[in-house]
PDB file of C-alpha atoms in Angstrom:
ATOM      1  CA  MET A   1      21.912   7.794  -2.146  1.00 46.00           C
ATOM      2  CA  ASN A   2      25.443   9.116  -1.631  1.00 52.00           C
ATOM      3  CA  ASN A   3      27.584   9.265  -5.453  1.00 58.00           C
ATOM      4  CA  ASP A   4      30.031   6.970  -4.717  1.00 67.00           C
ATOM      5  CA  LEU A   5      26.660   3.840  -3.937  1.00 56.00           C
ATOM      6  CA  ALA A   6      25.048   5.382  -7.112  1.00 59.00           C
ATOM      7  CA  SER A   7      27.765   5.648  -9.068  1.00 66.00           C
ATOM      8  CA  MET A   8      28.516   1.764  -8.681  1.00 60.00           C
ATOM      9  CA  LEU A   9      24.816   0.748  -8.842  1.00 62.00           C
ATOM     10  CA  GLU A  10      25.233   2.039 -12.291  1.00 75.00           C
ATOM     11  CA  GLN A  11      28.097   0.125 -13.113  1.00 87.00           C
ATOM     12  CA  ILE A  12      25.210  -3.509 -11.984  1.00 91.00           C
ATOM     13  CA  SER A  13      22.801  -3.937 -15.014  1.00 93.00           C
ATOM     14  CA  ILE A  14      22.221  -6.778 -17.078  1.00 93.00           C
ATOM     15  CA  SER A  15      23.994  -6.466 -19.999  1.00 94.00           C
ATOM     16  CA  ALA A  16      27.082  -6.297 -17.802  1.00 95.00           C
ATOM     17  CA  ILE A  17      25.634  -9.668 -15.859  1.00 96.00           C
ATOM     18  CA  ARG A  18      25.642 -11.274 -19.471  1.00 96.00           C
ATOM     19  CA  GLU A  19      29.198  -9.149 -19.941  1.00 96.00           C
ATOM     20  CA  ALA A  20      30.246 -11.357 -16.903  1.00 97.00           C
ATOM     21  CA  ALA A  21      28.719 -14.412 -17.713  1.00 97.00           C
ATOM     22  CA  ASP A  22      31.576 -14.424 -21.761  1.00 96.00           C
ATOM     23  CA  VAL A  23      34.084 -14.188 -18.180  1.00 97.00           C
ATOM     24  CA  VAL A  24      33.088 -16.925 -16.122  1.00 97.00           C
ATOM     25  CA  TYR A  25      31.664 -19.141 -18.794  1.00 97.00           C
ATOM     26  CA  ARG A  26      35.776 -19.589 -20.162  1.00 97.00           C
ATOM     27  CA  HIS A  27      36.573 -21.392 -17.017  1.00 97.00           C
ATOM     28  CA  LEU A  28      33.141 -22.316 -15.457  1.00 97.00           C
ATOM     29  CA  ALA A  29      29.939 -24.430 -16.398  1.00 96.00           C
ATOM     30  CA  PRO A  30      26.537 -23.800 -15.360  1.00 96.00           C
ATOM     31  CA  THR A  31      25.849 -25.145 -12.758  1.00 96.00           C
ATOM     32  CA  PRO A  32      22.423 -27.614 -12.284  1.00 96.00           C
ATOM     33  CA  LEU A  33      19.433 -26.265 -11.240  1.00 96.00           C
ATOM     34  CA  LEU A  34      16.630 -29.276 -10.305  1.00 97.00           C
ATOM     35  CA  ASN A  35      14.050 -30.098  -8.492  1.00 97.00           C
ATOM     36  CA  TRP A  36      12.910 -31.437  -5.621  1.00 94.00           C
ATOM     37  CA  PRO A  37      10.064 -33.302  -4.941  1.00 96.00           C
ATOM     38  CA  LEU A  38      10.151 -33.916  -1.093  1.00 96.00           C
ATOM     39  CA  LEU A  39      10.485 -29.874  -1.271  1.00 96.00           C
ATOM     40  CA  ASP A  40       7.406 -29.637  -3.750  1.00 97.00           C
ATOM     41  CA  GLU A  41       5.228 -32.133  -1.393  1.00 97.00           C
ATOM     42  CA  LEU A  42       5.970 -30.058   1.813  1.00 97.00           C
ATOM     43  CA  THR A  43       5.988 -26.877   0.493  1.00 97.00           C
ATOM     44  CA  GLY A  44       2.526 -27.377  -1.661  1.00 98.00           C
ATOM     45  CA  ARG A  45       4.487 -25.906  -4.582  1.00 97.00           C
ATOM     46  CA  ARG A  46       6.999 -27.328  -7.918  1.00 97.00           C
ATOM     47  CA  ILE A  47      11.141 -26.257  -5.888  1.00 96.00           C
ATOM     48  CA  PHE A  48      13.980 -26.257  -7.845  1.00 96.00           C
ATOM     49  CA  LEU A  49      17.716 -25.616  -6.040  1.00 95.00           C
ATOM     50  CA  LYS A  50      20.880 -24.563  -8.235  1.00 96.00           C
ATOM     51  CA  HIS A  51      23.720 -25.974  -7.317  1.00 96.00           C
ATOM     52  CA  GLU A  52      26.408 -23.723  -7.014  1.00 95.00           C
ATOM     53  CA  ASN A  53      28.056 -25.814  -4.954  1.00 95.00           C
ATOM     54  CA  HIS A  54      29.005 -27.802  -8.062  1.00 95.00           C
ATOM     55  CA  LEU A  55      32.011 -25.442  -8.063  1.00 95.00           C
ATOM     56  CA  PRO A  56      35.498 -24.935  -7.502  1.00 94.00           C
ATOM     57  CA  THR A  57      35.330 -23.869  -4.544  1.00 95.00           C
ATOM     58  CA  GLY A  58      32.022 -24.843  -3.530  1.00 93.00           C
ATOM     59  CA  ALA A  59      30.113 -21.354  -3.227  1.00 95.00           C
ATOM     60  CA  PHE A  60      28.620 -18.723  -6.238  1.00 95.00           C
ATOM     61  CA  LYS A  61      31.198 -16.257  -5.086  1.00 96.00           C
ATOM     62  CA  VAL A  62      34.239 -17.792  -7.776  1.00 97.00           C
ATOM     63  CA  ARG A  63      31.456 -16.240 -10.190  1.00 98.00           C
ATOM     64  CA  GLY A  64      32.574 -12.534  -9.792  1.00 97.00           C
ATOM     65  CA  GLY A  65      36.294 -13.136  -8.225  1.00 97.00           C
ATOM     66  CA  LEU A  66      36.643 -14.872 -11.681  1.00 98.00           C
ATOM     67  CA  ASN A  67      35.418 -11.964 -13.014  1.00 98.00           C
ATOM     68  CA  PHE A  68      36.531  -9.074 -10.727  1.00 97.00           C
ATOM     69  CA  MET A  69      39.766 -10.412 -12.003  1.00 97.00           C
ATOM     70  CA  ALA A  70      39.504 -11.101 -16.005  1.00 96.00           C
ATOM     71  CA  ARG A  71      39.156  -7.056 -15.375  1.00 94.00           C
ATOM     72  CA  TYR A  72      42.024  -6.533 -13.268  1.00 95.00           C
ATOM     73  CA  ALA A  73      44.737  -8.926 -14.706  1.00 93.00           C
ATOM     74  CA  ALA A  74      44.049  -6.919 -17.701  1.00 91.00           C
ATOM     75  CA  GLN A  75      45.075  -3.816 -16.610  1.00 88.00           C
ATOM     76  CA  SER A  76      47.653  -3.905 -13.766  1.00 73.00           C
ATOM     77  CA  PRO A  77      48.330  -7.462 -13.404  1.00 64.00           C
ATOM     78  CA  SER A  78      51.727  -7.255 -10.823  1.00 71.00           C
ATOM     79  CA  GLN A  79      50.149  -5.356  -8.530  1.00 83.00           C
ATOM     80  CA  GLY A  80      48.307  -7.082  -6.876  1.00 95.00           C
ATOM     81  CA  VAL A  81      45.772  -7.998  -4.619  1.00 97.00           C
ATOM     82  CA  ILE A  82      44.353  -8.258  -1.426  1.00 98.00           C
ATOM     83  CA  THR A  83      41.351  -9.037   0.461  1.00 98.00           C
ATOM     84  CA  ALA A  84      39.605  -9.713   3.688  1.00 98.00           C
ATOM     85  CA  THR A  85      37.039 -13.008   4.586  1.00 97.00           C
ATOM     86  CA  ARG A  86      36.374 -15.859   6.314  1.00 96.00           C
ATOM     87  CA  GLY A  87      35.747 -18.224   3.660  1.00 91.00           C
ATOM     88  CA  ASN A  88      33.729 -17.897   0.254  1.00 96.00           C
ATOM     89  CA  HIS A  89      34.482 -14.467  -0.865  1.00 97.00           C
ATOM     90  CA  GLY A  90      38.249 -15.331  -0.154  1.00 98.00           C
ATOM     91  CA  GLN A  91      39.072 -19.099  -2.204  1.00 98.00           C
ATOM     92  CA  SER A  92      37.249 -16.830  -4.978  1.00 98.00           C
ATOM     93  CA  VAL A  93      39.962 -13.902  -5.505  1.00 98.00           C
ATOM     94  CA  ALA A  94      42.606 -16.738  -4.516  1.00 98.00           C
ATOM     95  CA  LEU A  95      41.517 -19.508  -7.080  1.00 98.00           C
ATOM     96  CA  ALA A  96      40.436 -16.439 -10.417  1.00 98.00           C
ATOM     97  CA  ALA A  97      43.849 -15.064  -9.028  1.00 97.00           C
ATOM     98  CA  LYS A  98      45.726 -17.427  -9.976  1.00 97.00           C
ATOM     99  CA  LEU A  99      44.646 -18.781 -12.862  1.00 97.00           C
ATOM    100  CA  TYR A 100      44.919 -14.572 -14.182  1.00 95.00           C
ATOM    101  CA  GLY A 101      48.513 -14.592 -12.804  1.00 95.00           C
ATOM    102  CA  VAL A 102      48.145 -12.197 -10.234  1.00 96.00           C
ATOM    103  CA  ARG A 103      48.868 -12.462  -6.661  1.00 96.00           C
ATOM    104  CA  SER A 104      46.995 -12.524  -4.076  1.00 98.00           C
ATOM    105  CA  THR A 105      46.834 -12.502  -0.524  1.00 98.00           C
ATOM    106  CA  ILE A 106      43.624 -13.576   2.096  1.00 98.00           C
ATOM    107  CA  VAL A 107      43.822 -11.663   5.593  1.00 98.00           C
ATOM    108  CA  VAL A 108      41.786 -14.290   7.465  1.00 98.00           C
ATOM    109  CA  PRO A 109      40.527 -13.875  11.589  1.00 98.00           C
ATOM    110  CA  GLU A 110      42.692 -15.401  14.092  1.00 98.00           C
ATOM    111  CA  GLY A 111      41.091 -18.974  14.319  1.00 97.00           C
ATOM    112  CA  ASN A 112      39.687 -19.171  10.912  1.00 97.00           C
ATOM    113  CA  ASN A 113      38.640 -22.401   9.912  1.00 97.00           C
ATOM    114  CA  PRO A 114      40.623 -23.996   8.883  1.00 98.00           C
ATOM    115  CA  GLU A 115      40.152 -26.026   5.578  1.00 97.00           C
ATOM    116  CA  LYS A 116      39.070 -22.812   4.329  1.00 97.00           C
ATOM    117  CA  ASN A 117      42.447 -21.967   4.762  1.00 98.00           C
ATOM    118  CA  ALA A 118      43.603 -24.584   3.248  1.00 98.00           C
ATOM    119  CA  ALA A 119      41.716 -24.153   0.244  1.00 97.00           C
ATOM    120  CA  MET A 120      43.044 -20.915  -0.185  1.00 98.00           C
ATOM    121  CA  ARG A 121      47.118 -21.926  -0.152  1.00 98.00           C
ATOM    122  CA  GLY A 122      45.478 -25.020  -2.350  1.00 98.00           C
ATOM    123  CA  PHE A 123      45.131 -22.068  -4.696  1.00 98.00           C
ATOM    124  CA  GLY A 124      48.414 -19.632  -4.439  1.00 97.00           C
ATOM    125  CA  ALA A 125      47.449 -17.119  -2.040  1.00 98.00           C
ATOM    126  CA  GLN A 126      49.384 -16.301   0.924  1.00 98.00           C
ATOM    127  CA  VAL A 127      47.292 -15.965   3.457  1.00 98.00           C
ATOM    128  CA  ILE A 128      47.657 -14.227   6.895  1.00 98.00           C
ATOM    129  CA  GLU A 129      45.491 -14.383  10.076  1.00 98.00           C
ATOM    130  CA  GLN A 130      44.639 -11.525  11.498  1.00 97.00           C
ATOM    131  CA  GLY A 131      42.364  -9.952  13.874  1.00 96.00           C
ATOM    132  CA  ARG A 132      39.553 -11.410  16.587  1.00 97.00           C
ATOM    133  CA  ASP A 133      37.027 -11.432  13.966  1.00 97.00           C
ATOM    134  CA  PHE A 134      35.726 -10.401  10.109  1.00 97.00           C
ATOM    135  CA  GLU A 135      36.089  -6.111  10.915  1.00 97.00           C
ATOM    136  CA  ALA A 136      40.206  -6.424  12.639  1.00 98.00           C
ATOM    137  CA  ALA A 137      40.651  -8.661   9.383  1.00 98.00           C
ATOM    138  CA  ARG A 138      39.682  -6.191   7.400  1.00 98.00           C
ATOM    139  CA  ILE A 139      41.291  -3.312   8.725  1.00 98.00           C
ATOM    140  CA  GLU A 140      44.618  -4.581   8.991  1.00 98.00           C
ATOM    141  CA  ALA A 141      43.681  -5.763   4.669  1.00 98.00           C
ATOM    142  CA  VAL A 142      42.926  -2.615   3.812  1.00 98.00           C
ATOM    143  CA  ARG A 143      46.468  -1.481   6.086  1.00 98.00           C
ATOM    144  CA  LEU A 144      48.826  -4.031   4.571  1.00 97.00           C
ATOM    145  CA  ALA A 145      47.526  -2.734   1.135  1.00 96.00           C
ATOM    146  CA  SER A 146      48.420   0.270   1.345  1.00 95.00           C
ATOM    147  CA  PHE A 147      51.713  -0.693   2.725  1.00 95.00           C
ATOM    148  CA  HIS A 148      52.303  -3.042  -0.278  1.00 94.00           C
ATOM    149  CA  ASP A 149      50.698  -0.590  -2.453  1.00 93.00           C
ATOM    150  CA  LEU A 150      48.208  -3.881  -2.967  1.00 96.00           C
ATOM    151  CA  TYR A 151      44.695  -3.364  -4.514  1.00 96.00           C
ATOM    152  CA  TYR A 152      42.154  -3.978  -1.677  1.00 97.00           C
ATOM    153  CA  ILE A 153      39.129  -5.728  -2.987  1.00 97.00           C
ATOM    154  CA  HIS A 154      36.212  -4.929  -0.983  1.00 95.00           C
ATOM    155  CA  SER A 155      33.824  -8.256  -0.527  1.00 92.00           C
ATOM    156  CA  ALA A 156      30.904  -6.346  -1.060  1.00 89.00           C
ATOM    157  CA  ASP A 157      31.969  -3.454  -2.647  1.00 89.00           C
ATOM    158  CA  GLU A 158      32.812  -4.013  -6.261  1.00 93.00           C
ATOM    159  CA  PRO A 159      30.100  -3.670  -9.667  1.00 95.00           C
ATOM    160  CA  SER A 160      32.432  -6.822 -10.901  1.00 95.00           C
ATOM    161  CA  LEU A 161      31.791  -9.714  -8.675  1.00 96.00           C
ATOM    162  CA  ILE A 162      27.728  -8.634  -7.900  1.00 96.00           C
ATOM    163  CA  ASN A 163      27.591  -8.478 -12.223  1.00 97.00           C
ATOM    164  CA  GLY A 164      29.903 -11.888 -11.693  1.00 97.00           C
ATOM    165  CA  VAL A 165      27.647 -13.241  -9.246  1.00 97.00           C
ATOM    166  CA  GLY A 166      24.735 -12.394 -11.394  1.00 97.00           C
ATOM    167  CA  THR A 167      25.764 -15.059 -13.656  1.00 97.00           C
ATOM    168  CA  TYR A 168      23.982 -17.644 -11.591  1.00 94.00           C
ATOM    169  CA  ALA A 169      20.387 -15.363 -12.531  1.00 94.00           C
ATOM    170  CA  THR A 170      21.392 -16.090 -16.023  1.00 94.00           C
ATOM    171  CA  GLU A 171      20.592 -19.359 -15.918  1.00 94.00           C
ATOM    172  CA  ILE A 172      17.666 -19.770 -14.215  1.00 92.00           C
TER     173      ILE A 172
END
């Protein structure tokens, strides 16, 4: 395991997830965990579904965005953040940035889902359409981060995002 990965994994823990829950629950209520009898019958097991679709962005990722932004805003809120996404991660960042008074820029691929783009704009983000796919948008986000001195939020390589998202599991 490389040192960067080992360092990141050391920052992800059940205690860090419980700390993240303190941040997440300032803004969100726990989501329902409901049994679905027809799925029980179909599978022969008792099945419960976690309804993260009840969250303001319709997805669990907002939990990570809130945890990340609380920590970021306490350190350097005037700098601003940037990320690349096709939707849910960007909505998470945009909503959390709005709540914490942080300027956010979201780079999406050209032709991205217009409803997702509208939601990100509705949460206050500047949305830039760039590139034919996610990877092209990500490269542009990294370039813009350097050029404009913005903090680049990687969608999967931020321990505070991961710890925030992990709060859903503490509700089960």
